[in-house]
Amino acid sequence: SARIIELFLTSPTESEKIFNNGLILHHAVFEEELNLEGLVFKYSLDFDYCTFQLGLNLSVGRIGFLSLKRAKINSTLKIISTRIGGQLNCRGATFSNPNKKAIIAQNAIVEGSMLLDGCDENPFVAHGEINLRGIQLHGTINLRDAKILQEAGDAINAENARISGDIIFDYESKVKGQILLQGANIEGSMDCRGATFNHPTGWALNLKRAVIEGDVLLNTTVAGSQRRIFSAKGEVKLSGANIGGQLKCRGGLFHKPKGGHYLLNPEDPSCALIAEGLKVEGPVLLDKGFNAKGEVRFTNATIGGDFDASGGKFENEGGYALNLCRIHTKRDMHLSFCNIDSSERKVSFIAK
């Protein structure tokens, strides 16, 4: 039972009997919450294939790596302010806490990667929010083949997170709810090629004031012989962000949210893609089949490479389709074969 495991791990005399490879417990079913809050355990915890009916609490602790491969957690995984000495492995796991928090890792320190991806043809599934606010992650967040479903609010909240690697989605990744990365610092790239983000009443992806030292890839890709379209229903916000590489939205589909109106409330999500004051060291690519249903706004943005919208399609019945007022490009601007359909057709920019 959960009480026996708690006693075994927290008792100094009992925990000394555990070998260096840590505690390995597979296929167990815990009908009560396994509460290991404050646990200091220098070895690793391996709960692969286990079922936790009322959740797992490892908050305010210090452990080796944590593995929950193919596990099922029917409440919340809590690792608030916990230090994990290696990776957090949740490959192929299922978390179910609808409209609440599935994972809380706020202010945690993870000295490896966080694996929230599919495994053995089983996707990673979370019904509920993944809260990573303020996390320090010394690796990559892998979200390939992840299905994260939150009916209202944040699906992923990584506000002010510090991530030394990449954040990776792929064409099998589907997120319902907001992905909030406002103020985050990502030393690698934000790779969302072919992913599907759906939050039609607000922000699908919010990178406001984030720093991404690599690329931001929100583009359509080819996997095998199939074209995998990047799709965002809801506003994609890059205002005030700094991107050290390129912003690539080639072939992507961006759809503005319902109900927002910039003139009534400038903070409301109202654009398909908004990048006011964005700074990009490399090119911005909105080309080759890029399709925006709603305003694309790059006012006061600074682009270190080309701005290429050739072959892109921009539609907005209620105002500007493509707003480049006071944009500053250090190289060339390409608008050939660009289809702009809106009630406002003016475009102004500053280019060097």
Coordinates of C-alpha atoms in Angstrom, one line a residue:
S1 CA 0.0 0.0 0.0
A2 CA 1.0 3.7 -0.2
R3 CA 1.6 3.8 3.6
I4 CA 4.1 1.0 3.4
I5 CA 6.1 2.7 0.6
E6 CA 6.0 6.0 2.5
L7 CA 7.4 4.3 5.6
F8 CA 10.0 2.4 3.6
L9 CA 11.4 5.5 1.8
T10 CA 11.2 7.9 4.7
S11 CA 12.7 5.6 7.4
P12 CA 16.5 6.1 7.6
T13 CA 17.1 2.5 8.6
E14 CA 14.8 1.0 5.9
S15 CA 15.9 3.4 3.0
E16 CA 19.5 2.3 3.6
K17 CA 18.6 -1.2 2.3
I18 CA 17.9 0.2 -1.2
F19 CA 20.7 -0.4 -3.7
N20 CA 22.3 2.3 -5.8
N21 CA 19.9 1.8 -8.7
G22 CA 17.1 3.1 -6.5
L23 CA 13.6 1.9 -5.9
I24 CA 12.0 0.0 -8.8
L25 CA 8.3 -0.7 -8.5
H26 CA 6.4 -1.6 -11.7
H27 CA 2.7 -2.3 -12.3
A28 CA 1.6 -1.4 -8.7
V29 CA -1.8 0.1 -8.0
F30 CA -2.0 2.8 -5.3
E31 CA -5.6 3.4 -4.2
E32 CA -4.5 6.2 -1.8
E33 CA -2.3 9.2 -2.6
L34 CA 1.3 8.3 -2.3
N35 CA 2.5 11.2 -0.2
L36 CA 6.3 11.6 -0.2
E37 CA 6.4 15.4 0.4
G38 CA 9.8 16.5 1.7
L39 CA 11.5 13.2 0.7
V40 CA 15.3 13.4 0.5
F41 CA 16.4 10.3 -1.4
K42 CA 19.7 10.3 -3.3
Y43 CA 18.7 7.4 -5.6
S44 CA 16.1 7.2 -8.3
L45 CA 12.4 6.4 -8.2
D46 CA 11.1 4.1 -10.9
F47 CA 7.3 3.8 -11.0
D48 CA 6.9 2.7 -14.6
Y49 CA 3.5 1.2 -15.4
C50 CA 2.1 2.1 -12.0
T51 CA -1.4 3.4 -11.3
F52 CA -2.0 6.2 -8.8
Q53 CA -5.7 6.6 -8.2
L54 CA -5.4 9.7 -6.0
G55 CA -2.1 11.2 -7.2
L56 CA 1.6 11.3 -6.3
N57 CA 3.1 14.1 -4.1
L58 CA 6.9 14.5 -4.2
S59 CA 6.9 18.3 -3.5
V60 CA 9.7 20.1 -1.6
G61 CA 12.0 17.1 -2.0
R62 CA 15.3 16.0 -3.5
I63 CA 15.6 12.8 -5.5
G64 CA 17.5 11.2 -8.3
F65 CA 15.8 10.8 -11.6
L66 CA 12.0 10.1 -11.6
S67 CA 10.4 7.6 -14.1
L68 CA 6.7 7.3 -14.6
K69 CA 6.8 5.6 -18.1
R70 CA 3.4 4.4 -19.1
A71 CA 2.0 5.2 -15.7
K72 CA -1.5 6.3 -15.0
I73 CA -2.2 9.2 -12.5
N74 CA -5.9 9.9 -11.9
S75 CA -5.3 13.1 -10.0
T76 CA -2.1 15.3 -9.8
L77 CA 1.6 14.7 -9.9
K78 CA 3.1 17.3 -7.5
I79 CA 6.8 18.1 -7.6
I80 CA 6.5 21.7 -6.4
S81 CA 10.0 23.1 -5.6
T82 CA 11.5 19.7 -5.9
R83 CA 15.0 19.0 -7.1
I84 CA 15.4 16.1 -9.5
G85 CA 19.0 15.0 -10.1
G86 CA 18.3 13.6 -13.6
Q87 CA 15.5 13.4 -16.1
L88 CA 11.8 13.3 -15.5
N89 CA 10.5 10.5 -17.7
C90 CA 6.7 10.4 -18.3
R91 CA 6.9 8.8 -21.7
G92 CA 3.5 7.3 -22.7
A93 CA 2.0 8.2 -19.4
T94 CA -1.7 9.3 -18.8
F95 CA -2.7 12.0 -16.4
S96 CA -6.3 12.6 -15.8
N97 CA -7.5 15.6 -13.7
P98 CA -9.9 17.4 -16.1
N99 CA -10.2 21.2 -15.8
K100 CA -7.7 21.1 -12.9
K101 CA -3.9 20.5 -12.7
A102 CA -2.5 17.3 -14.0
I103 CA 1.1 18.1 -13.2
I104 CA 2.4 20.9 -10.8
A105 CA 6.2 21.4 -11.2
Q106 CA 6.2 25.0 -10.2
N107 CA 9.7 26.3 -9.2
A108 CA 11.1 22.7 -9.5
I109 CA 14.8 22.1 -10.6
V110 CA 15.3 19.3 -13.1
E111 CA 18.9 18.5 -13.9
G112 CA 18.0 16.6 -17.1
S113 CA 15.3 16.5 -19.7
M114 CA 11.5 16.3 -19.2
L115 CA 10.0 13.6 -21.4
L116 CA 6.3 14.2 -22.0
D117 CA 6.2 12.3 -25.3
G118 CA 4.7 9.2 -26.7
C119 CA 6.2 5.7 -26.2
D120 CA 5.6 2.3 -27.8
E121 CA 2.7 3.7 -29.9
N122 CA 1.1 5.2 -26.7
P123 CA 0.9 9.0 -26.7
F124 CA 1.5 11.1 -23.7
V125 CA -1.9 12.2 -22.5
A126 CA -2.8 14.9 -20.0
H127 CA -6.4 15.9 -19.2
G128 CA -5.7 19.0 -17.2
E129 CA -3.1 21.7 -16.9
I130 CA 0.7 21.1 -16.9
N131 CA 2.0 23.8 -14.6
L132 CA 5.8 24.5 -15.0
R133 CA 5.9 28.1 -13.8
G134 CA 9.4 29.1 -12.8
I135 CA 10.9 25.7 -13.5
Q136 CA 14.6 25.4 -14.1
L137 CA 15.2 22.7 -16.5
H138 CA 18.8 21.6 -17.5
G139 CA 17.7 19.9 -20.7
T140 CA 14.9 19.6 -23.3
I141 CA 11.1 19.4 -22.9
N142 CA 10.0 16.7 -25.3
L143 CA 6.3 16.8 -26.2
R144 CA 6.3 14.7 -29.4
D145 CA 3.1 12.8 -29.7
A146 CA 1.6 14.6 -26.7
K147 CA -2.1 15.2 -26.3
I148 CA -2.8 17.9 -23.7
L149 CA -6.5 18.7 -23.2
Q150 CA -7.8 21.6 -21.0
E151 CA -11.3 22.8 -21.7
A152 CA -10.7 26.3 -20.3
G153 CA -7.5 28.3 -19.5
D154 CA -3.9 27.0 -19.6
A155 CA -3.0 23.7 -21.0
I156 CA 0.7 24.4 -20.4
N157 CA 1.9 27.2 -18.1
A158 CA 5.6 27.7 -18.2
E159 CA 5.7 31.4 -17.4
N160 CA 9.2 32.6 -16.5
A161 CA 10.6 29.1 -16.9
R162 CA 14.3 28.7 -17.6
I163 CA 15.1 25.9 -20.1
S164 CA 18.6 25.1 -21.2
G165 CA 17.5 23.0 -24.2
D166 CA 14.7 22.9 -26.7
I167 CA 10.9 22.7 -26.5
I168 CA 9.8 20.1 -29.1
F169 CA 6.4 19.3 -30.4
D170 CA 5.7 17.4 -33.6
Y171 CA 2.9 16.6 -36.1
E172 CA 1.3 14.2 -33.6
S173 CA 1.2 16.8 -30.9
K174 CA -2.2 18.3 -30.1
V175 CA -2.9 20.9 -27.5
K176 CA -6.3 22.2 -26.5
G177 CA -5.9 25.3 -24.3
Q178 CA -3.4 28.1 -24.0
I179 CA 0.4 27.4 -24.1
L180 CA 1.8 30.1 -21.9
L181 CA 5.5 30.8 -22.1
Q182 CA 5.4 34.5 -21.2
G183 CA 8.8 35.7 -19.9
A184 CA 10.4 32.3 -20.4
N185 CA 14.1 31.9 -21.3
I186 CA 14.8 29.1 -23.8
E187 CA 18.4 28.5 -24.6
G188 CA 17.5 26.2 -27.5
S189 CA 14.7 26.4 -30.1
M190 CA 11.0 26.3 -29.9
D191 CA 10.2 23.5 -32.4
C192 CA 6.5 23.1 -33.2
R193 CA 6.7 21.9 -36.8
G194 CA 3.4 20.3 -37.8
A195 CA 1.8 20.7 -34.4
T196 CA -1.9 21.5 -33.7
F197 CA -2.7 24.2 -31.1
N198 CA -6.3 24.9 -30.4
H199 CA -7.6 27.7 -28.1
P200 CA -10.2 29.5 -30.2
T201 CA -11.3 31.9 -27.5
G202 CA -7.9 33.2 -26.5
W203 CA -4.1 32.7 -27.0
A204 CA -3.1 29.5 -28.6
L205 CA 0.6 30.2 -28.0
N206 CA 1.8 33.1 -25.8
L207 CA 5.5 33.9 -26.0
K208 CA 5.2 37.5 -24.9
R209 CA 8.6 38.9 -23.7
A210 CA 10.2 35.4 -24.0
V211 CA 13.8 34.9 -25.0
I212 CA 14.5 32.1 -27.4
E213 CA 18.2 31.8 -28.3
G214 CA 17.5 29.5 -31.2
D215 CA 14.7 29.3 -33.8
V216 CA 11.0 29.5 -33.4
L217 CA 9.5 27.0 -35.9
L218 CA 5.8 27.2 -36.4
N219 CA 5.8 25.8 -39.9
T220 CA 4.3 23.0 -42.0
T221 CA 6.6 20.1 -42.5
V222 CA 6.7 16.8 -44.4
A223 CA 6.8 13.5 -42.5
G224 CA 7.3 10.4 -44.6
S225 CA 5.2 11.2 -47.7
Q226 CA 2.6 13.3 -45.9
R227 CA 2.4 17.1 -45.5
R228 CA 1.9 18.0 -41.9
I229 CA 0.3 21.4 -41.4
F230 CA 1.1 23.6 -38.4
S231 CA -2.2 24.9 -37.2
A232 CA -3.0 27.5 -34.5
K233 CA -6.6 28.4 -33.7
G234 CA -6.4 31.3 -31.3
E235 CA -3.9 34.1 -31.2
V236 CA -0.1 33.4 -31.5
K237 CA 1.6 36.2 -29.4
L238 CA 5.2 37.0 -29.9
S239 CA 5.1 40.7 -28.7
G240 CA 8.3 41.8 -27.0
A241 CA 10.0 38.5 -27.6
N242 CA 13.7 38.1 -28.6
I243 CA 14.5 35.3 -31.1
G244 CA 18.2 34.5 -31.7
G245 CA 17.6 32.5 -34.9
Q246 CA 14.7 32.6 -37.4
L247 CA 11.0 32.8 -37.1
K248 CA 9.7 30.3 -39.6
C249 CA 5.9 30.1 -40.2
R250 CA 6.2 28.7 -43.7
G251 CA 2.9 27.0 -44.8
G252 CA 1.4 27.4 -41.4
L253 CA -2.3 28.1 -40.7
F254 CA -3.1 30.8 -38.2
H255 CA -6.7 31.7 -37.2
K256 CA -7.6 34.6 -35.0
P257 CA -9.7 33.9 -31.8
K258 CA -13.4 34.6 -31.5
G259 CA -14.6 37.7 -29.7
G260 CA -11.5 39.8 -29.1
H261 CA -11.4 43.4 -30.3
Y262 CA -8.2 45.4 -30.2
L263 CA -9.9 48.8 -30.2
L264 CA -12.2 47.8 -27.2
N265 CA -9.3 46.3 -25.2
P266 CA -5.8 46.2 -26.6
E267 CA -4.9 43.4 -24.3
D268 CA -7.6 41.1 -25.7
P269 CA -6.4 38.4 -28.1
S270 CA -7.6 39.6 -31.5
C271 CA -5.0 38.8 -34.1
A272 CA -4.0 35.6 -35.9
L273 CA -0.3 36.5 -35.2
I274 CA 0.9 39.4 -33.2
A275 CA 4.6 40.4 -32.9
E276 CA 4.7 44.0 -31.7
G277 CA 8.2 45.0 -30.8
L278 CA 9.6 41.5 -31.7
K279 CA 13.3 41.3 -32.2
V280 CA 14.6 38.5 -34.5
E281 CA 18.2 38.0 -35.4
G282 CA 17.5 35.9 -38.5
P283 CA 14.7 36.0 -41.2
V284 CA 11.0 35.9 -40.8
L285 CA 9.3 33.5 -43.2
L286 CA 5.6 33.8 -43.7
D287 CA 5.8 32.3 -47.2
K288 CA 5.0 29.3 -49.4
G289 CA 1.4 28.6 -48.4
F290 CA 1.3 30.6 -45.1
N291 CA -2.4 31.3 -44.4
A292 CA -3.7 33.8 -41.8
K293 CA -7.3 34.3 -41.1
G294 CA -7.1 37.5 -39.0
E295 CA -4.6 40.3 -38.7
V296 CA -0.8 39.6 -38.8
R297 CA 0.9 42.5 -37.0
F298 CA 4.6 43.2 -36.9
T299 CA 4.5 46.8 -35.8
N300 CA 7.8 48.1 -34.4
A301 CA 9.5 44.8 -35.0
T302 CA 13.2 44.5 -35.8
I303 CA 14.2 41.8 -38.3
G304 CA 17.9 41.0 -38.7
G305 CA 17.3 38.9 -41.9
D306 CA 14.8 39.0 -44.7
F307 CA 11.0 39.4 -44.2
D308 CA 9.5 37.0 -46.7
A309 CA 5.7 36.8 -47.2
S310 CA 5.9 35.7 -50.8
G311 CA 3.1 33.2 -51.6
G312 CA 1.4 33.9 -48.3
K313 CA -2.3 34.5 -47.9
F314 CA -3.6 37.2 -45.5
E315 CA -7.3 37.6 -44.8
N316 CA -9.1 39.8 -42.3
E317 CA -12.6 41.2 -42.9
G318 CA -12.5 43.6 -40.0
G319 CA -9.3 45.5 -40.5
Y320 CA -5.7 45.2 -41.5
A321 CA -4.7 41.8 -42.9
L322 CA -0.9 42.5 -42.8
N323 CA 0.2 45.4 -40.5
L324 CA 3.9 46.2 -40.9
C325 CA 3.8 49.8 -39.6
R326 CA 7.3 50.9 -38.5
I327 CA 8.8 47.5 -39.1
H328 CA 12.6 47.7 -39.3
T329 CA 14.2 45.1 -41.6
K330 CA 18.0 45.0 -42.0
R331 CA 17.8 43.0 -45.2
D332 CA 15.1 42.5 -47.9
M333 CA 11.3 42.4 -47.9
H334 CA 9.6 39.9 -50.2
L335 CA 5.8 40.3 -50.9
S336 CA 5.7 38.8 -54.4
F337 CA 2.6 36.7 -55.1
C338 CA 1.3 37.7 -51.6
N339 CA -2.5 37.7 -51.4
I340 CA -3.9 40.3 -49.1
D341 CA -7.6 40.5 -48.6
S342 CA -9.0 42.9 -46.0
S343 CA -11.0 46.0 -45.4
E344 CA -7.7 47.9 -44.9
R345 CA -4.9 47.4 -47.4
K346 CA -2.3 49.9 -46.3
V347 CA 1.1 48.6 -45.3
S348 CA 3.9 50.8 -44.1
F349 CA 7.5 49.8 -43.1
I350 CA 11.0 51.0 -42.7
A351 CA 13.7 48.8 -44.3
K352 CA 17.4 49.0 -44.4

